[in-house]
PDB file of C-alpha atoms in Angstrom:
ATOM      1  CA  GLY A 808      37.757  33.198 -56.728  1.00 68.00           C
ATOM      2  CA  ARG A 809      36.833  35.720 -59.427  1.00 75.00           C
ATOM      3  CA  LEU A 810      36.486  33.019 -62.076  1.00 78.00           C
ATOM      4  CA  GLU A 811      34.169  30.880 -59.938  1.00 81.00           C
ATOM      5  CA  LYS A 812      31.967  33.920 -59.178  1.00 83.00           C
ATOM      6  CA  PHE A 813      31.710  34.664 -62.873  1.00 83.00           C
ATOM      7  CA  LEU A 814      31.022  31.060 -63.915  1.00 87.00           C
ATOM      8  CA  GLY A 815      28.245  30.626 -61.358  1.00 88.00           C
ATOM      9  CA  LYS A 816      27.042  27.210 -60.262  1.00 92.00           C
ATOM     10  CA  PRO A 817      29.064  24.213 -61.507  1.00 95.00           C
ATOM     11  CA  ILE A 818      27.193  21.643 -63.614  1.00 96.00           C
ATOM     12  CA  GLU A 819      29.094  18.899 -61.796  1.00 96.00           C
ATOM     13  CA  VAL A 820      31.310  18.462 -58.727  1.00 97.00           C
ATOM     14  CA  LYS A 821      33.402  15.312 -58.342  1.00 97.00           C
ATOM     15  CA  ARG A 822      35.868  14.090 -55.757  1.00 97.00           C
ATOM     16  CA  GLN A 823      38.686  12.273 -57.551  1.00 96.00           C
ATOM     17  CA  ARG A 824      41.625  10.336 -56.171  1.00 95.00           C
ATOM     18  CA  ASP A 825      44.351   9.245 -58.570  1.00 93.00           C
ATOM     19  CA  TYR A 826      46.690   6.353 -57.783  1.00 94.00           C
ATOM     20  CA  TYR A 827      49.901   6.312 -59.835  1.00 90.00           C
ATOM     21  CA  PHE A 828      51.846   3.072 -60.224  1.00 89.00           C
ATOM     22  CA  THR A 829      55.293   2.385 -61.700  1.00 83.00           C
ATOM     23  CA  ASN A 830      56.986  -0.935 -62.200  1.00 76.00           C
ATOM     24  CA  ASP A 831      60.442  -0.793 -63.764  1.00 63.00           C
ATOM     25  CA  ASP A 832      61.819  -3.363 -61.317  1.00 60.00           C
ATOM     26  CA  GLU A 833      61.055  -0.911 -58.540  1.00 54.00           C
ATOM     27  CA  ILE A 834      63.231   1.691 -60.294  1.00 57.00           C
ATOM     28  CA  PHE A 835      60.985   4.704 -60.486  1.00 61.00           C
ATOM     29  CA  ASN A 836      60.410   5.887 -64.032  1.00 66.00           C
ATOM     30  CA  PRO A 837      58.002   8.811 -64.001  1.00 64.00           C
ATOM     31  CA  GLU A 838      57.929   8.820 -67.813  1.00 72.00           C
ATOM     32  CA  HIS A 839      55.635   5.777 -67.728  1.00 77.00           C
ATOM     33  CA  LEU A 840      52.797   5.842 -65.254  1.00 82.00           C
ATOM     34  CA  ILE A 841      49.725   3.734 -64.738  1.00 89.00           C
ATOM     35  CA  ARG A 842      46.909   5.703 -63.191  1.00 90.00           C
ATOM     36  CA  VAL A 843      43.844   4.258 -61.520  1.00 93.00           C
ATOM     37  CA  ARG A 844      41.179   6.874 -60.803  1.00 93.00           C
ATOM     38  CA  GLU A 845      38.568   6.636 -58.126  1.00 93.00           C
ATOM     39  CA  GLU A 846      35.659   9.055 -58.538  1.00 93.00           C
ATOM     40  CA  ASN A 847      33.182   9.795 -55.755  1.00 93.00           C
ATOM     41  CA  GLY A 848      34.377   6.628 -54.020  1.00 90.00           C
ATOM     42  CA  LYS A 849      33.964   4.287 -57.027  1.00 90.00           C
ATOM     43  CA  LEU A 850      36.607   2.828 -59.343  1.00 91.00           C
ATOM     44  CA  LYS A 851      36.499   4.836 -62.567  1.00 90.00           C
ATOM     45  CA  ASP A 852      39.284   3.978 -64.995  1.00 90.00           C
ATOM     46  CA  LEU A 853      42.791   2.653 -65.531  1.00 89.00           C
ATOM     47  CA  VAL A 854      45.099   4.406 -67.982  1.00 88.00           C
ATOM     48  CA  HIS A 855      48.744   4.357 -69.066  1.00 85.00           C
ATOM     49  CA  LYS A 856      50.361   7.758 -69.389  1.00 80.00           C
ATOM     50  CA  GLY A 857      53.382   7.662 -71.651  1.00 79.00           C
ATOM     51  CA  THR A 858      56.439   9.809 -72.267  1.00 78.00           C
ATOM     52  CA  ARG A 859      55.808  13.525 -72.498  1.00 75.00           C
ATOM     53  CA  VAL A 860      55.720  14.972 -76.007  1.00 80.00           C
ATOM     54  CA  ARG A 861      55.465  18.510 -77.295  1.00 79.00           C
ATOM     55  CA  ARG A 862      52.476  19.030 -79.587  1.00 75.00           C
ATOM     56  CA  ASN A 863      52.563  21.303 -82.643  1.00 79.00           C
ATOM     57  CA  ASP A 864      50.868  24.059 -80.616  1.00 71.00           C
ATOM     58  CA  GLY A 865      53.666  23.903 -78.022  1.00 72.00           C
ATOM     59  CA  LYS A 866      51.628  22.226 -75.287  1.00 71.00           C
ATOM     60  CA  ILE A 867      53.344  19.340 -73.483  1.00 71.00           C
ATOM     61  CA  VAL A 868      51.086  16.311 -73.194  1.00 74.00           C
ATOM     62  CA  ARG A 869      51.340  12.675 -72.211  1.00 74.00           C
ATOM     63  CA  PRO A 870      49.816  10.259 -74.724  1.00 77.00           C
ATOM     64  CA  THR A 871      47.191   8.360 -72.744  1.00 80.00           C
ATOM     65  CA  GLU A 872      45.933   4.882 -73.443  1.00 81.00           C
ATOM     66  CA  THR A 873      42.816   3.770 -71.581  1.00 83.00           C
ATOM     67  CA  TYR A 874      42.830   0.108 -70.586  1.00 82.00           C
ATOM     68  CA  ILE A 875      39.695   0.091 -68.444  1.00 82.00           C
ATOM     69  CA  LYS A 876      36.973   2.640 -69.137  1.00 82.00           C
ATOM     70  CA  SER A 877      34.372   3.936 -66.725  1.00 77.00           C
ATOM     71  CA  GLY A 878      32.007   1.162 -65.697  1.00 77.00           C
ATOM     72  CA  GLU A 879      34.258  -1.653 -66.983  1.00 77.00           C
ATOM     73  CA  PHE A 880      36.005  -2.682 -63.740  1.00 75.00           C
ATOM     74  CA  GLY A 881      33.811  -5.759 -63.618  1.00 71.00           C
ATOM     75  CA  VAL A 882      32.956  -7.827 -60.582  1.00 70.00           C
ATOM     76  CA  LYS A 883      36.388  -8.787 -59.248  1.00 72.00           C
ATOM     77  CA  TYR A 884      37.457  -5.347 -57.995  1.00 79.00           C
ATOM     78  CA  LYS A 885      35.043  -3.207 -56.027  1.00 80.00           C
ATOM     79  CA  LYS A 886      37.445  -1.196 -53.880  1.00 86.00           C
ATOM     80  CA  ILE A 887      40.646   0.653 -54.630  1.00 89.00           C
ATOM     81  CA  ALA A 888      42.462  -1.247 -51.838  1.00 90.00           C
ATOM     82  CA  GLU A 889      41.948  -4.491 -53.801  1.00 89.00           C
ATOM     83  CA  VAL A 890      43.405  -2.889 -56.939  1.00 90.00           C
ATOM     84  CA  VAL A 891      46.406  -1.475 -55.041  1.00 90.00           C
ATOM     85  CA  SER A 892      47.020  -4.887 -53.471  1.00 92.00           C
ATOM     86  CA  ALA A 893      46.801  -6.657 -56.860  1.00 90.00           C
ATOM     87  CA  PHE A 894      49.285  -4.187 -58.389  1.00 89.00           C
ATOM     88  CA  ARG A 895      51.700  -4.675 -55.482  1.00 89.00           C
ATOM     89  CA  ARG A 896      51.540  -8.464 -55.888  1.00 90.00           C
ATOM     90  CA  ALA A 897      52.291  -7.981 -59.581  1.00 87.00           C
ATOM     91  CA  GLY A 898      55.485  -6.056 -58.726  1.00 85.00           C
ATOM     92  CA  PHE A 899      54.202  -2.511 -59.135  1.00 87.00           C
ATOM     93  CA  LYS A 900      54.893   0.297 -56.721  1.00 85.00           C
ATOM     94  CA  LEU A 901      52.305   2.878 -55.630  1.00 89.00           C
ATOM     95  CA  ALA A 902      54.270   6.011 -56.466  1.00 86.00           C
ATOM     96  CA  ALA A 903      51.638   8.611 -55.566  1.00 88.00           C
ATOM     97  CA  GLU A 904      48.109   9.204 -54.401  1.00 92.00           C
ATOM     98  CA  ILE A 905      46.701  12.551 -55.493  1.00 92.00           C
ATOM     99  CA  SER A 906      43.281  13.831 -54.379  1.00 95.00           C
ATOM    100  CA  LYS A 907      41.325  16.620 -55.969  1.00 94.00           C
ATOM    101  CA  ILE A 908      37.929  18.197 -56.202  1.00 96.00           C
ATOM    102  CA  ARG A 909      36.881  18.872 -59.793  1.00 95.00           C
ATOM    103  CA  LYS A 910      34.186  21.445 -60.513  1.00 95.00           C
ATOM    104  CA  THR A 911      32.916  21.468 -64.084  1.00 95.00           C
ATOM    105  CA  TYR A 912      31.337  24.506 -65.722  1.00 94.00           C
ATOM    106  CA  LYS A 913      29.976  25.158 -69.199  1.00 91.00           C
ATOM    107  CA  ARG A 914      30.266  28.477 -70.981  1.00 86.00           C
ATOM    108  CA  GLY A 915      29.109  28.455 -74.582  1.00 84.00           C
ATOM    109  CA  GLU A 916      31.068  25.705 -76.348  1.00 84.00           C
ATOM    110  CA  ILE A 917      33.744  25.664 -73.658  1.00 88.00           C
ATOM    111  CA  LYS A 918      33.814  23.108 -70.861  1.00 90.00           C
ATOM    112  CA  ILE A 919      35.835  24.366 -67.902  1.00 89.00           C
ATOM    113  CA  ASN A 920      37.251  22.047 -65.234  1.00 89.00           C
ATOM    114  CA  LEU A 921      38.486  23.813 -62.124  1.00 90.00           C
ATOM    115  CA  ASP A 922      40.553  21.417 -60.038  1.00 90.00           C
ATOM    116  CA  ARG A 923      41.669  21.944 -56.473  1.00 91.00           C
ATOM    117  CA  VAL A 924      44.516  19.453 -56.103  1.00 91.00           C
ATOM    118  CA  GLU A 925      45.658  18.509 -52.596  1.00 91.00           C
ATOM    119  CA  GLY A 926      49.199  19.758 -52.045  1.00 87.00           C
ATOM    120  CA  LEU A 927      49.491  21.321 -55.523  1.00 87.00           C
ATOM    121  CA  GLY A 928      46.845  24.058 -55.667  1.00 86.00           C
ATOM    122  CA  ALA A 929      44.374  25.104 -58.342  1.00 85.00           C
ATOM    123  CA  TYR A 930      44.383  24.040 -61.971  1.00 84.00           C
ATOM    124  CA  ILE A 931      42.143  24.906 -64.876  1.00 84.00           C
ATOM    125  CA  GLU A 932      41.414  22.786 -67.933  1.00 83.00           C
ATOM    126  CA  LEU A 933      39.563  24.215 -70.938  1.00 83.00           C
ATOM    127  CA  ARG A 934      37.998  22.010 -73.618  1.00 83.00           C
ATOM    128  CA  THR A 935      35.918  22.498 -76.728  1.00 81.00           C
ATOM    129  CA  ASN A 936      34.304  19.560 -78.532  1.00 75.00           C
ATOM    130  CA  ASP A 937      35.982  17.436 -75.859  1.00 60.00           C
ATOM    131  CA  LYS A 938      39.408  18.347 -77.220  1.00 60.00           C
ATOM    132  CA  LEU A 939      42.116  20.180 -75.314  1.00 60.00           C
ATOM    133  CA  SER A 940      42.995  22.474 -78.137  1.00 60.00           C
ATOM    134  CA  LYS A 941      44.062  25.915 -79.175  1.00 62.00           C
ATOM    135  CA  SER A 942      40.641  26.947 -80.410  1.00 74.00           C
ATOM    136  CA  PRO A 943      39.696  30.614 -80.860  1.00 79.00           C
ATOM    137  CA  GLN A 944      37.016  30.289 -78.130  1.00 79.00           C
ATOM    138  CA  ILE A 945      39.594  29.021 -75.638  1.00 78.00           C
ATOM    139  CA  ASP A 946      42.051  31.798 -76.517  1.00 79.00           C
ATOM    140  CA  ARG A 947      39.288  34.406 -76.092  1.00 81.00           C
ATOM    141  CA  PHE A 948      38.309  32.928 -72.720  1.00 80.00           C
ATOM    142  CA  LYS A 949      41.953  32.911 -71.565  1.00 81.00           C
ATOM    143  CA  ARG A 950      42.405  36.546 -72.592  1.00 81.00           C
ATOM    144  CA  GLU A 951      39.149  37.581 -70.874  1.00 81.00           C
ATOM    145  CA  PHE A 952      40.330  36.075 -67.582  1.00 77.00           C
ATOM    146  CA  GLY A 953      44.036  36.862 -67.812  1.00 76.00           C
ATOM    147  CA  LEU A 954      44.901  33.157 -68.102  1.00 76.00           C
ATOM    148  CA  ILE A 955      47.400  33.511 -70.943  1.00 70.00           C
ATOM    149  CA  GLY A 956      50.659  31.962 -69.744  1.00 66.00           C
ATOM    150  CA  LYS A 957      49.087  30.267 -66.691  1.00 65.00           C
ATOM    151  CA  LYS A 958      49.772  26.573 -66.049  1.00 59.00           C
ATOM    152  CA  SER A 959      47.278  24.193 -67.622  1.00 60.00           C
ATOM    153  CA  ALA A 960      45.633  21.254 -65.897  1.00 54.00           C
ATOM    154  CA  SER A 961      47.294  18.427 -67.675  1.00 53.00           C
ATOM    155  CA  PRO A 962      48.960  16.502 -66.267  1.00 64.00           C
ATOM    156  CA  TYR A 963      49.287  16.979 -62.485  1.00 71.00           C
ATOM    157  CA  ALA A 964      51.684  14.079 -62.457  1.00 71.00           C
ATOM    158  CA  ASN A 965      54.267  16.318 -64.147  1.00 71.00           C
ATOM    159  CA  ASP A 966      54.096  18.815 -61.271  1.00 75.00           C
ATOM    160  CA  TYR A 967      53.867  16.131 -58.612  1.00 78.00           C
ATOM    161  CA  PHE A 968      56.899  14.265 -59.966  1.00 75.00           C
ATOM    162  CA  ALA A 969      58.717  17.409 -61.170  1.00 72.00           C
ATOM    163  CA  ASP A 970      61.903  16.728 -59.187  1.00 63.00           C
ATOM    164  CA  LEU A 971      62.194  13.242 -60.693  1.00 63.00           C
ATOM    165  CA  LEU A 972      61.462  14.133 -64.316  1.00 57.00           C
ATOM    166  CA  PRO A 973      64.244  15.024 -66.741  1.00 55.00           C
ATOM    167  CA  LYS A 974      64.247  18.730 -67.590  1.00 57.00           C
ATOM    168  CA  GLU A 975      62.728  19.828 -70.905  1.00 51.00           C
TER     169      GLU A 975
END
């Protein structure tokens, strides 16, 4: 609403669909997730999201390891259905499919991602120098828009799987 009016026209709008897989012998362990992202209908990347850790600045993050970067899916897999099928054959379970529309804005050194996540609502992610950090610019921006104490965008999986995750 107010934030979008202020930020003006986004520099980029993407439709993303995230597929989360687990495999602990079909026992669901939301602390270890494999995510395949489809962006604007094309396979984008494959990452492992590990156990949640609390950073020095208090933010809870999931260490992420990228196995397949954008553009590296090769020739074998063209469609997400083929990837899902391959994972199933390998004993993985599709634990969730989460769709969102990501609008990206730029304001000074800050990159702002506004995400509208199906079934979960709106999220905001603020970055400077491509780092999610507690930089003075980010703190100023948060104060200016009354975002101090609001939920941050990473990771949706925590909200989606909240009932299954151990409490902090």
